XYZ file of C-alpha atoms in Angstrom:
603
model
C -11.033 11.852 19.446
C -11.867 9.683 22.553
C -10.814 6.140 22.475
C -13.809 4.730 21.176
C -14.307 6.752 18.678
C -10.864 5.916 17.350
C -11.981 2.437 17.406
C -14.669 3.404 15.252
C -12.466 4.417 13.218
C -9.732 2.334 12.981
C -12.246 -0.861 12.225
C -13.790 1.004 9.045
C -16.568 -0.755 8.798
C -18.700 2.209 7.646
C -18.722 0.668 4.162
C -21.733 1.949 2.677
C -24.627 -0.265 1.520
C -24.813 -0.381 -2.283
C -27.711 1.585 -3.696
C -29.162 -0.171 -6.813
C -26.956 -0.748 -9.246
C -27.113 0.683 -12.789
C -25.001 -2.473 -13.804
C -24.558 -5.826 -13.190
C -21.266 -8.540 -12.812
C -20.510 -11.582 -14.814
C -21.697 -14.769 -13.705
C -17.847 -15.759 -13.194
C -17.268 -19.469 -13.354
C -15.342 -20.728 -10.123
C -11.844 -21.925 -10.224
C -10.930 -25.031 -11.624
C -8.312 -27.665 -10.687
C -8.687 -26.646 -7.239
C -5.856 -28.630 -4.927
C -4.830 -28.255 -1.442
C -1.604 -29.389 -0.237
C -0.925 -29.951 3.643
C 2.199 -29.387 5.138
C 4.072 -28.690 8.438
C 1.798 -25.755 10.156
C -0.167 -24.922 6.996
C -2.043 -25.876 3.931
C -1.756 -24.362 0.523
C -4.642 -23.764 -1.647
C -4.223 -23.541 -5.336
C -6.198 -22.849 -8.496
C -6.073 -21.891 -11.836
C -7.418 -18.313 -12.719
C -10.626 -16.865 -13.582
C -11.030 -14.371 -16.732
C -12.975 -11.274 -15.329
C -12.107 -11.954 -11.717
C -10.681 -9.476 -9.312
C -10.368 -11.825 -7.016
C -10.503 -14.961 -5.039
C -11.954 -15.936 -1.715
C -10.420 -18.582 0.168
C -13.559 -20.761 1.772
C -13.047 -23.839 4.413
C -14.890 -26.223 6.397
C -13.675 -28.176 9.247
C -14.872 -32.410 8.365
C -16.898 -33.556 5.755
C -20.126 -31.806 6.966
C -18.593 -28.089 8.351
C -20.070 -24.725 7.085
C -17.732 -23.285 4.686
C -16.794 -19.946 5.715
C -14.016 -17.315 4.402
C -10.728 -18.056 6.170
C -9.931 -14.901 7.950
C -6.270 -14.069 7.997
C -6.878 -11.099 10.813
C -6.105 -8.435 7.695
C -9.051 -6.359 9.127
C -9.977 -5.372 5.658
C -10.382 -7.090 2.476
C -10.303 -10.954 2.700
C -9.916 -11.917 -1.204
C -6.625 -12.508 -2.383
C -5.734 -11.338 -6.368
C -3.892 -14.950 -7.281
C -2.781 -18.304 -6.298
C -1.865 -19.717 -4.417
C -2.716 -19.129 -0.988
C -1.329 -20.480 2.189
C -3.788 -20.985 5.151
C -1.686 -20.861 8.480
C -5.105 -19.885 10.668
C -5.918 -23.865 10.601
C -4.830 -26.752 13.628
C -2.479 -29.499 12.783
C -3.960 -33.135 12.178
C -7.273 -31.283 11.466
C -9.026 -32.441 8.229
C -10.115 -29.368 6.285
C -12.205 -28.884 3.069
C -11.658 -26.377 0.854
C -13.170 -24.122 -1.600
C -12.710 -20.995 -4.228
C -14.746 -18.616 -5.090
C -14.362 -15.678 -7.684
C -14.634 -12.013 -7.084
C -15.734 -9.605 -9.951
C -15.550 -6.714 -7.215
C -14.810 -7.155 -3.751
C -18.789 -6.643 -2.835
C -19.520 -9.613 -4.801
C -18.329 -13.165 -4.968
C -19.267 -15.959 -6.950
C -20.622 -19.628 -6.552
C -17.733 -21.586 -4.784
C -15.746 -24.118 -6.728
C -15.823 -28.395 -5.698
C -14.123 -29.045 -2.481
C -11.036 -30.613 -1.535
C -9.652 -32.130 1.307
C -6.514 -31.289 3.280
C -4.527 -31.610 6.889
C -2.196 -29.862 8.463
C 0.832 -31.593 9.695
C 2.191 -31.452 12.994
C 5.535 -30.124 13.800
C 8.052 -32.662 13.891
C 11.993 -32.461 15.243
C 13.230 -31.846 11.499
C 12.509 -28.513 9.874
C 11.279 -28.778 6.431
C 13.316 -28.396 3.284
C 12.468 -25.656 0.643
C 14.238 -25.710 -2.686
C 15.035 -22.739 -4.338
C 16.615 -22.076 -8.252
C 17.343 -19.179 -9.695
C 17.846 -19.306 -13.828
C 21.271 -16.213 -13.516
C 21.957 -17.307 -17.223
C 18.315 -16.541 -18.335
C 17.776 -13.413 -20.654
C 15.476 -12.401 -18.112
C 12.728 -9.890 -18.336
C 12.864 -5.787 -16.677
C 12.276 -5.869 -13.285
C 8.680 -4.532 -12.537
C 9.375 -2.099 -9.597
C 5.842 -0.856 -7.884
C 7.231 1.066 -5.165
C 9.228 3.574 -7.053
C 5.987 5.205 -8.458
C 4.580 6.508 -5.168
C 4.343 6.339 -1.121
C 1.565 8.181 0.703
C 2.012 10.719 3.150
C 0.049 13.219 5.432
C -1.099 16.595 4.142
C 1.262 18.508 3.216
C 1.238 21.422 4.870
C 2.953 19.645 7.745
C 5.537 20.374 5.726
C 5.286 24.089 7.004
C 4.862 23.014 10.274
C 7.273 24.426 13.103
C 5.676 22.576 15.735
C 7.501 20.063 17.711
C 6.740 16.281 18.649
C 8.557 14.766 21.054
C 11.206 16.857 21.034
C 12.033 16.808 16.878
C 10.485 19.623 14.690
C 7.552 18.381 12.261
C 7.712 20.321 9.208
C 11.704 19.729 8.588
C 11.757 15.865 9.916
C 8.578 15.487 7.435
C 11.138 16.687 4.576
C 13.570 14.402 5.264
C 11.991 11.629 5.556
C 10.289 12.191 2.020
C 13.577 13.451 0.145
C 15.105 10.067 2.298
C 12.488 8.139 0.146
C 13.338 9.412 -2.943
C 17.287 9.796 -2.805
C 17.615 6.040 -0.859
C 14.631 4.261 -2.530
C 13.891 6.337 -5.531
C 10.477 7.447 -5.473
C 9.367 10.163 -7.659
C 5.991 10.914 -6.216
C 4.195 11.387 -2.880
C 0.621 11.430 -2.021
C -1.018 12.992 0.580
C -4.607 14.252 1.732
C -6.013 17.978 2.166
C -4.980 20.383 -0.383
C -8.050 22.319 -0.073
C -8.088 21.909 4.599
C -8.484 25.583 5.659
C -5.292 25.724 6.801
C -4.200 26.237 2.929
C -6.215 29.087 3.278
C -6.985 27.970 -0.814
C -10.967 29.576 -0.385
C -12.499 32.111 1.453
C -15.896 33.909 0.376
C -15.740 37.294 1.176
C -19.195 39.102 0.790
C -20.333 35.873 -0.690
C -18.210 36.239 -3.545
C -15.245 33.346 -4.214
C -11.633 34.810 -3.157
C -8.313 32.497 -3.989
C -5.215 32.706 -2.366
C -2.577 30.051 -3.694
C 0.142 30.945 -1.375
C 0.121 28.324 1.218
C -0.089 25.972 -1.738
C 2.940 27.529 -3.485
C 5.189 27.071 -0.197
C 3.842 23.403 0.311
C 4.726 22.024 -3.602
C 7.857 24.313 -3.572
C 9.215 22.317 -0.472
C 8.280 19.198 -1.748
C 9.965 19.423 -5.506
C 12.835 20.135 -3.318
C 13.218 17.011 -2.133
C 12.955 15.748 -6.176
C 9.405 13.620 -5.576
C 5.937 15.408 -7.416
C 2.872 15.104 -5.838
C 0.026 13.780 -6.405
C -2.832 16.052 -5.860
C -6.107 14.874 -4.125
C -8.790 17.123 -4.508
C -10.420 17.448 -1.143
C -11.339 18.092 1.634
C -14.120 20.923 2.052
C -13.158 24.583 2.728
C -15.502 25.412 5.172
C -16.953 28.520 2.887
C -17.996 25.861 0.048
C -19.390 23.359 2.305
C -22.666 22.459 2.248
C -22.787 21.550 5.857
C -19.477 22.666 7.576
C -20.154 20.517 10.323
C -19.425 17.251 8.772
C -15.714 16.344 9.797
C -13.060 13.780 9.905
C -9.772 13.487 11.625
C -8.243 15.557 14.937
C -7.772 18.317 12.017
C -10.984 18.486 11.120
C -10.971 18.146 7.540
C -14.776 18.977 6.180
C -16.276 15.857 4.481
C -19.462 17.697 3.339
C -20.297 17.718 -0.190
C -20.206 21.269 -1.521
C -23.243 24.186 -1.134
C -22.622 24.871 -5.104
C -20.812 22.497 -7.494
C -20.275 25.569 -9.896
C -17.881 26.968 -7.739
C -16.354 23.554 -6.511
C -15.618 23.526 -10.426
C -13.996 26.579 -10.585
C -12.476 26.314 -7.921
C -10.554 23.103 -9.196
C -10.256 24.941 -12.303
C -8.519 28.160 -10.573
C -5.642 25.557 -8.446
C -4.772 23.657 -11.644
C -4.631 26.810 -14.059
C -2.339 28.352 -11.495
C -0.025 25.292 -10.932
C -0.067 25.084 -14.830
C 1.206 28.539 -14.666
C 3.740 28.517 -11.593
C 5.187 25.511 -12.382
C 5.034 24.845 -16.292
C 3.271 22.644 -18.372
C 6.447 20.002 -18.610
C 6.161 19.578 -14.847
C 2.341 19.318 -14.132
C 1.388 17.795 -17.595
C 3.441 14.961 -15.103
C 1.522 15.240 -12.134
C -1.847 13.128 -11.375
C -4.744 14.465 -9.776
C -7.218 12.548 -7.802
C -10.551 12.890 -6.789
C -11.490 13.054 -3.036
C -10.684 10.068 -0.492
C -12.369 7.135 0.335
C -16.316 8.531 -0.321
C -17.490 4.946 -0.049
C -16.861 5.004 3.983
C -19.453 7.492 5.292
C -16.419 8.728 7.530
C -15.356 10.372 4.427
C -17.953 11.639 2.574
C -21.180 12.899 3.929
C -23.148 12.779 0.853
C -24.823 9.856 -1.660
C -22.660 7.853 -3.593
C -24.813 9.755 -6.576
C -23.303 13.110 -5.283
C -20.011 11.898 -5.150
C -20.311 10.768 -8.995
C -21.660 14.459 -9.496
C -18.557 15.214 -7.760
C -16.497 13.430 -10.063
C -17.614 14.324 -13.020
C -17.415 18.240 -12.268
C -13.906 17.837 -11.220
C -12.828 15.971 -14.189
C -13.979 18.546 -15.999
C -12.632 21.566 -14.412
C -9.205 19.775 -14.454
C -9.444 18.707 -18.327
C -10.424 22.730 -19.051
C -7.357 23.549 -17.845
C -5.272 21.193 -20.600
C -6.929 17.860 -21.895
C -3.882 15.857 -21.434
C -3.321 16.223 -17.714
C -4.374 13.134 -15.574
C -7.638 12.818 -13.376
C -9.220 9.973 -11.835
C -10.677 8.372 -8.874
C -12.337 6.930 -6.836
C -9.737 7.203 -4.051
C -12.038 4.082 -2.457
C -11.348 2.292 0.530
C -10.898 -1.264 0.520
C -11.375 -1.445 -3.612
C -14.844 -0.219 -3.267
C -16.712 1.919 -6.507
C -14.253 0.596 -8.792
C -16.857 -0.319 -10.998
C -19.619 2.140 -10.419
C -16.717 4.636 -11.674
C -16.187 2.934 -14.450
C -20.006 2.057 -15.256
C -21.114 5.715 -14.346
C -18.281 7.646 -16.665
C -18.714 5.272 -19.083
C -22.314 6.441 -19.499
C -21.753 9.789 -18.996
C -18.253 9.912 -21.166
C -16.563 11.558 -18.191
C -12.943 10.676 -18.332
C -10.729 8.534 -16.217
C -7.508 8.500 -16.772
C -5.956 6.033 -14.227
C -8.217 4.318 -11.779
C -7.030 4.471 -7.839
C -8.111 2.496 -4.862
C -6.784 1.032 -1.666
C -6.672 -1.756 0.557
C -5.099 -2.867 3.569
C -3.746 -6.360 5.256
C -3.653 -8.580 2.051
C -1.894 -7.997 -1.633
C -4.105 -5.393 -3.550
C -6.514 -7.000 -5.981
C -6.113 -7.135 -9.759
C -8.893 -4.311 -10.924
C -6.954 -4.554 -14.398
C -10.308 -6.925 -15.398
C -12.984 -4.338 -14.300
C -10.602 -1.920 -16.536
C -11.414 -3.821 -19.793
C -15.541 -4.483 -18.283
C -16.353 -0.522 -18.760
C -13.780 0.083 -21.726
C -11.264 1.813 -19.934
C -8.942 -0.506 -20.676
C -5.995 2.198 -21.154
C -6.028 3.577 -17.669
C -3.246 2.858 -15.406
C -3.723 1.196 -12.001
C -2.885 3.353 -8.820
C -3.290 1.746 -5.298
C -2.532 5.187 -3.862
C -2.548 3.641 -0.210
C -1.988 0.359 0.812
C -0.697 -1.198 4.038
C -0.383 -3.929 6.497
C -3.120 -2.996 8.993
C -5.838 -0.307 8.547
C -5.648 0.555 12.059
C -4.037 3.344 13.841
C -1.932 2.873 16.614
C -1.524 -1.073 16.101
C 1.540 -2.553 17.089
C 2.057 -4.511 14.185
C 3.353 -1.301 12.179
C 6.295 -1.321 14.534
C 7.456 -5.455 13.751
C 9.152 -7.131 11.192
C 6.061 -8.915 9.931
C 4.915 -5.751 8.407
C 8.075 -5.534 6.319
C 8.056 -9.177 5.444
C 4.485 -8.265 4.341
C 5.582 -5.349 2.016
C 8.098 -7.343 0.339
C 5.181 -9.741 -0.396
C 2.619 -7.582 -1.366
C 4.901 -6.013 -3.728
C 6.028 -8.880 -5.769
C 2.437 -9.286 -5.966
C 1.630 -6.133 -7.639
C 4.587 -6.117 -9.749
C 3.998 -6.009 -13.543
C -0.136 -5.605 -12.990
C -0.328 -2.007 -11.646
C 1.208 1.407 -12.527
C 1.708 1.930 -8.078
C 1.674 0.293 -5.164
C 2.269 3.684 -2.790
C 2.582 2.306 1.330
C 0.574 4.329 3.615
C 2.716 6.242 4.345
C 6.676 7.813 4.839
C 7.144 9.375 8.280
C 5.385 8.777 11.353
C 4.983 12.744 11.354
C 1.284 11.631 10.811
C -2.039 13.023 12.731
C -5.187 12.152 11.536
C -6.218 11.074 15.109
C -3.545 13.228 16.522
C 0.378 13.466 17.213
C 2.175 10.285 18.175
C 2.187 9.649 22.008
C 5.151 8.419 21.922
C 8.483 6.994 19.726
C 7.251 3.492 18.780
C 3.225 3.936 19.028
C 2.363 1.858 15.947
C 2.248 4.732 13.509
C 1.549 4.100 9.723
C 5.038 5.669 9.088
C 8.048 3.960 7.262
C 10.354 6.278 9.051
C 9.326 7.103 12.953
C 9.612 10.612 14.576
C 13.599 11.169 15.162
C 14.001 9.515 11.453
C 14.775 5.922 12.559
C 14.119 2.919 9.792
C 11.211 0.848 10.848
C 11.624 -2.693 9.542
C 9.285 -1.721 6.368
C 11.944 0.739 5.708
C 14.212 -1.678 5.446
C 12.374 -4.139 3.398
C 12.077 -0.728 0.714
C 15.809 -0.799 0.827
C 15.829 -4.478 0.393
C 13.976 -4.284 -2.587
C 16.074 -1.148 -4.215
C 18.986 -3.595 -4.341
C 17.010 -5.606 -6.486
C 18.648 -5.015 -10.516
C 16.377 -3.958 -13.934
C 16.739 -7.341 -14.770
C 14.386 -10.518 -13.557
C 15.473 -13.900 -13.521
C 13.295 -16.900 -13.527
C 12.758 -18.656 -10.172
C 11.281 -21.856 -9.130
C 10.309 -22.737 -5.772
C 9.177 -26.033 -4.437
C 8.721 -28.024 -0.867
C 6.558 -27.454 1.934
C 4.889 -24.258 1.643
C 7.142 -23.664 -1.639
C 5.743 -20.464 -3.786
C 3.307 -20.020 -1.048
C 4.759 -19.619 2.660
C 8.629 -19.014 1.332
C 8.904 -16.810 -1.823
C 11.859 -15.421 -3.857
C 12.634 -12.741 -6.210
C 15.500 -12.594 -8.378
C 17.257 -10.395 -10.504
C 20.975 -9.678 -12.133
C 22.287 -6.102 -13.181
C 26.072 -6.089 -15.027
C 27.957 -7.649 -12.711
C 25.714 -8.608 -9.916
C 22.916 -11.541 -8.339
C 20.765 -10.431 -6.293
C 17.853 -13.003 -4.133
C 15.158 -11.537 -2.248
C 13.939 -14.694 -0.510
C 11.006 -14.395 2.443
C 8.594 -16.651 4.910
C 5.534 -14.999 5.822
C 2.200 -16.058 5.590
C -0.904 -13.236 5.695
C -2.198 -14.695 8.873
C -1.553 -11.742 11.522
C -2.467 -13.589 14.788
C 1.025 -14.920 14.312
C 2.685 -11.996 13.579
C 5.118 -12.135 15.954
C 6.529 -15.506 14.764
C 5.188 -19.426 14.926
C 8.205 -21.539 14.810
C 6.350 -24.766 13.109
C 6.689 -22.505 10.376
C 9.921 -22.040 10.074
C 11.759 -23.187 6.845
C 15.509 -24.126 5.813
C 15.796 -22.956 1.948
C 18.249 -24.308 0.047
C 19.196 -21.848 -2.722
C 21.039 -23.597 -6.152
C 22.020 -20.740 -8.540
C 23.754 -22.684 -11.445
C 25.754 -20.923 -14.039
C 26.942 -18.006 -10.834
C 30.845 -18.264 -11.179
C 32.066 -20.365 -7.708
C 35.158 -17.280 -7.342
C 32.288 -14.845 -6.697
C 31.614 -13.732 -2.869
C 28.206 -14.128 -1.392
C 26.644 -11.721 1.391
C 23.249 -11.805 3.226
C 21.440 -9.111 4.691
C 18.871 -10.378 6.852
C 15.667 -8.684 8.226
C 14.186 -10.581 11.230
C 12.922 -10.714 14.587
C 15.996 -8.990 16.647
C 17.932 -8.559 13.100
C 16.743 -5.056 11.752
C 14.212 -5.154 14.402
C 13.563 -1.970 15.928
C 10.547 -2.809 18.150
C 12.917 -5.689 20.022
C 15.718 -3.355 20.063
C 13.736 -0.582 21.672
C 12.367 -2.336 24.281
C 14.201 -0.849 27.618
C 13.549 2.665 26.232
C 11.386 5.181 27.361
C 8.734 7.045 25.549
C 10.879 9.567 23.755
C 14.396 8.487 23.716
C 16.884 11.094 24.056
C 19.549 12.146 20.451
C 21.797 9.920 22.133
C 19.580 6.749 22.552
C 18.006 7.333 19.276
C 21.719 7.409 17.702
C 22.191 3.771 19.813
C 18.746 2.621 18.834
C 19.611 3.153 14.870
C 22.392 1.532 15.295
C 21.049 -1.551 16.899
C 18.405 -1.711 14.723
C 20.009 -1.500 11.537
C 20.598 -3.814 8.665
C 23.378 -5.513 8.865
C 25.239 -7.649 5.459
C 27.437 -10.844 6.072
C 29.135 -12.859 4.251
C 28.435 -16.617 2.993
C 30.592 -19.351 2.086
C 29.648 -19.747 -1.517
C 31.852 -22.348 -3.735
C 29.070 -22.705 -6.411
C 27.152 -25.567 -4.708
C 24.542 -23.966 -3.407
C 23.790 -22.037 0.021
C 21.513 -23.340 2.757
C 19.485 -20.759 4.862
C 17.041 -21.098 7.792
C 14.145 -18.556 7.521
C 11.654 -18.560 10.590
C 8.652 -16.542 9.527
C 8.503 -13.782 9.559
C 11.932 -13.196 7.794
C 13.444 -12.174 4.555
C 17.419 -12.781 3.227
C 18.517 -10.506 0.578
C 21.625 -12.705 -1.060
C 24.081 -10.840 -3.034
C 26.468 -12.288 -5.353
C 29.324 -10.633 -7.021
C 32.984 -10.560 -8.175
C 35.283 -9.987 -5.640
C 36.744 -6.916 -5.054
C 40.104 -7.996 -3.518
């Protein structure tokens, strides 16, 4: 693709227009007990929740007779937030601000805005502010909700196979590793990825217009990945070029056909034929485990050629080619982009008693939405929730991939979703990833955890942060200036162990690379911890675990030698605190996250 096109792309804002609805959304009340709290760089917004709501939007005015308008936080994608509070950093010190809420049934629609209030920014001033942080390490505690072990995202699949070579390192067998990395260092069990059904499966040919199958390609691709110990999750899509209606239609440097198909009768079967012949390669035990998903993203046109009518056809035939095959294995949809059809899903196979047996969607730049309410709206109230990609940026080749922000912003994003969806799956593992071609070049911005050579990006490291977390959670109270908001922690205790995930980020990205009126000393009590134990800290922050900064006098491709000395550099490194029972004082510029560890000694 040319540049522009890319841009196209990359700003996806191909969101269809609605066609009338079937269906309408509550009347949802706005929030109530509004407040907004300014503080050094910021103001906090806070509410109390909304029954039937999605989803909040996050309205200001400038003075007591400004426009209210959505505060952008630079997200490129969907502005509403799932829950309080919300800290606005996008504002200018000693500049009075109103604020309102609105509720979101569905991220198309919003509701009337709540009452005003009025807030300022402070300025900076030569002491940093104080947050207090304390953890409960008595409590009984509660299991630790852990959204990141259920899934990450990937490319197709059939990389996997691939002998080809970027910058210097082989595709296919880097691709492996970094997935089998995911699973044996962060323990993921499942990966999904797009375009089982891309010609190059070779899944479906016509041959004298008759349907021909050929599984092979398929076999080698799923036997590589159970390998590695994750299961995939199979998307159903794209178009082989035999069953599309118009072969012409494409997305990606791969050209993966986005046309709906010339005969859904043999789109059925043809779903039918891959999952009867998984069933049978691979045992009911092991599928009867796997979930399979209908298309990608058919609410941006750059996915799906057709009406969103044709995609419900769509749906509903490959539900029921998959439930032929065995009622009790797992379909649903719709795959959207930016938590779009949600509810015309639901609405649609409520009507038409097509089943859906976990509801998936995605969204990039803020914390994914809480659909769980349009769940109970259509009755579907038993489905699970599967954000099968999320992310800090929906666009490719943006540097922000590369920086520590982004992994401050997955350790947020996931204590978000924790305990209100099944997965939260990060888009995606390896920077072996082409949909608008190979990467130019080591650190290019790539969507991947991992980058080409297998070096930890810092949202690597926040995964590993957050695998050192233990099954148990611990009550937490924060409170200060930008307190629950700007600086956030996560606690939890296994046998013989604390461990503190504390962070400073805020979702505003034009100061992703750091805005030091933000900065925050924490002050962390944890009454109760036994004053003999020692305390480490591993830290992730700009030139700690920072592999952008630490990069930055190498060339395009680094030779095996500077990539060695680059994963060193870049690595995250544990030291340890004076702890005596009293308490441990931190700074935390944002962005930045400190996992604290506290345990018996081992001398």
């Amino acid at each position: 693709m040319q540049q522009d096109a890319k841009t196209d792309w990359d700003e996806r804002i191909a969101l269809r227009s609605d066609e009338e609805r079937a269906f309408s959304f509550p009347d949802l009340d706005p929030p109530k007990e509004v407040s907004a709290v300014g503080g050094v760089g910021q103001v906090t917004i806070d509410w109390s929740p909304v029954d039937g709501a999605a989803g909040y939007l996050i309205l200001r005015a400038a003075g007591e007779h400004g426009k209210l308008e959505p505060v952008d936080h630079h997200s490129g994608d969907v502005l509403s937030v799932p829950a309080p509070p919300y800290v606005d950093t996008t504002c200018t010190p000693g500049t009075p601000y109103r604020y309102a809420v609105a509720s979101v049934p569905e991220v198309t629609v919003s509701g009337r805005p709540s009452h005003t209030v009025g807030a300022v920014p402070l300025v900076a001033a030569d002491t940093v502010p104080q947050v207090d942080v304390t953890v409960d390490a008595v409590a009984e505690g509660i299991e630790l909700p852990k959204p990141w072990v259920p899934m990450v995202g990937s490319e197709r699949l059939s990389q996997l196979l691939c002998t080809d070579r970027t910058g210097g390192h082989e595709i296919g067998a880097e691709l492996e590793q970094a997935l089998r990395r995911m699973h044996d260092e962060i323990g993921v069990r499942t990966v999904r990825a797009h375009a089982i059904f891309h010609d190059d499966t070779r899944v479906y040919t016509e041959v004298d217009g008759e349907p021909s199958y050929d599984f092979e390609v398929v076999d080698a691709i799923y036997d590589k990945l159970l390998a590695t110990g994750l299961r995939p999750v199979v998307e159903l899509g794209f178009m082989p070029r035999d069953l599309a209606s118009d072969p012409t239609k494409t997305v990606f440097a791969y050209g993966a056909i986005i046309s709906p198909p010339k005969s859904y009768e043999r789109w059925h079967d043809l779903v039918r034929a891959l999952v009867q012949h998984l069933l049978d390669r691979y045992g009911p035990d092991e599928v009867l485990t796997w979930d399979f998903e209908v298309w990608n993203e058919a609410n941006l046109e750059v996915f799906w050629s057709g009406t969103k009518a044709e995609w419900l056809h769509l749906y509903d035939v490959t539900a029921a080619a998959v439930k032929s095959v065995d009622e009790r294995l797992a379909v649903g949809g719709p795959s959207s982009a930016a938590a779009g059809w949600v509810d015309d899903l639901l609405a649609h196979a409520a009507a038409e008693g097509t089943a859906v047996d976990f509801v998936s969607t995605h969204t990039y730049g803020s914390p994914p939405l809480d659909v769980r309410a349009s769940l109970e709206r259509h009755g579907f109230g038993d489905a699970r929730i599967l954000w099968t990609e999320w992310g800090v940026t929906p666009t490719h080749f943006n540097p922000i991939n590369d920086s520590v922000f982004s992994g401050v912003f997955l350790l947020r994003g996931m204590r978000s979703a924790a305990g209100r969806v099944d997965a939260l799956a990060y888009w995606v593992a390896s920077d072996h990833f082409e949909e608008l071609g190979r990467p130019p070049r080591l650190l290019h911005g790539g969507f991947g955890l991992q980058t080409v050579g297998g070096l930890a990006k810092p949202r690597y490291h926040a995964m590993t942060m957050l695998s050192r977390l233990g099954p148990v959670e611990l009550p937490v109270s924060v409170t200060g200036d930008g307190g629950g908001s700007l600086v956030e922690a996560w606690a939890s205790r296994d046998r013989d162990r604390i461990a503190v995930l504390l962070w400073n980020l805020t979702l505003d990205q034009t100061k992703a690379a750091g805005a030091p009126e933000l900065s925050r000393t924490v002050h962390v009590q944890l009454p109760g911890v036994d004053p003999s134990w020692q305390a480490t800290a591993t830290t992730l922050a700009v030139g700690v675990g920072d592999i952008a900064s630490a990069a930055t006098d190498l060339g395009d491709w680094p030779t095996d030698e500077q990539l060695a000395e680059l994963a060193e550099r870049s690595k995250l490194v544990s030291t340890p605190l004076e702890w005596t029972g009293s308490g441990l004082d931190l700074t935390l510029p944002m962005p930045s996250a400190v996992l604290l560890e506290l345990a018996p000694r081992r001398d």
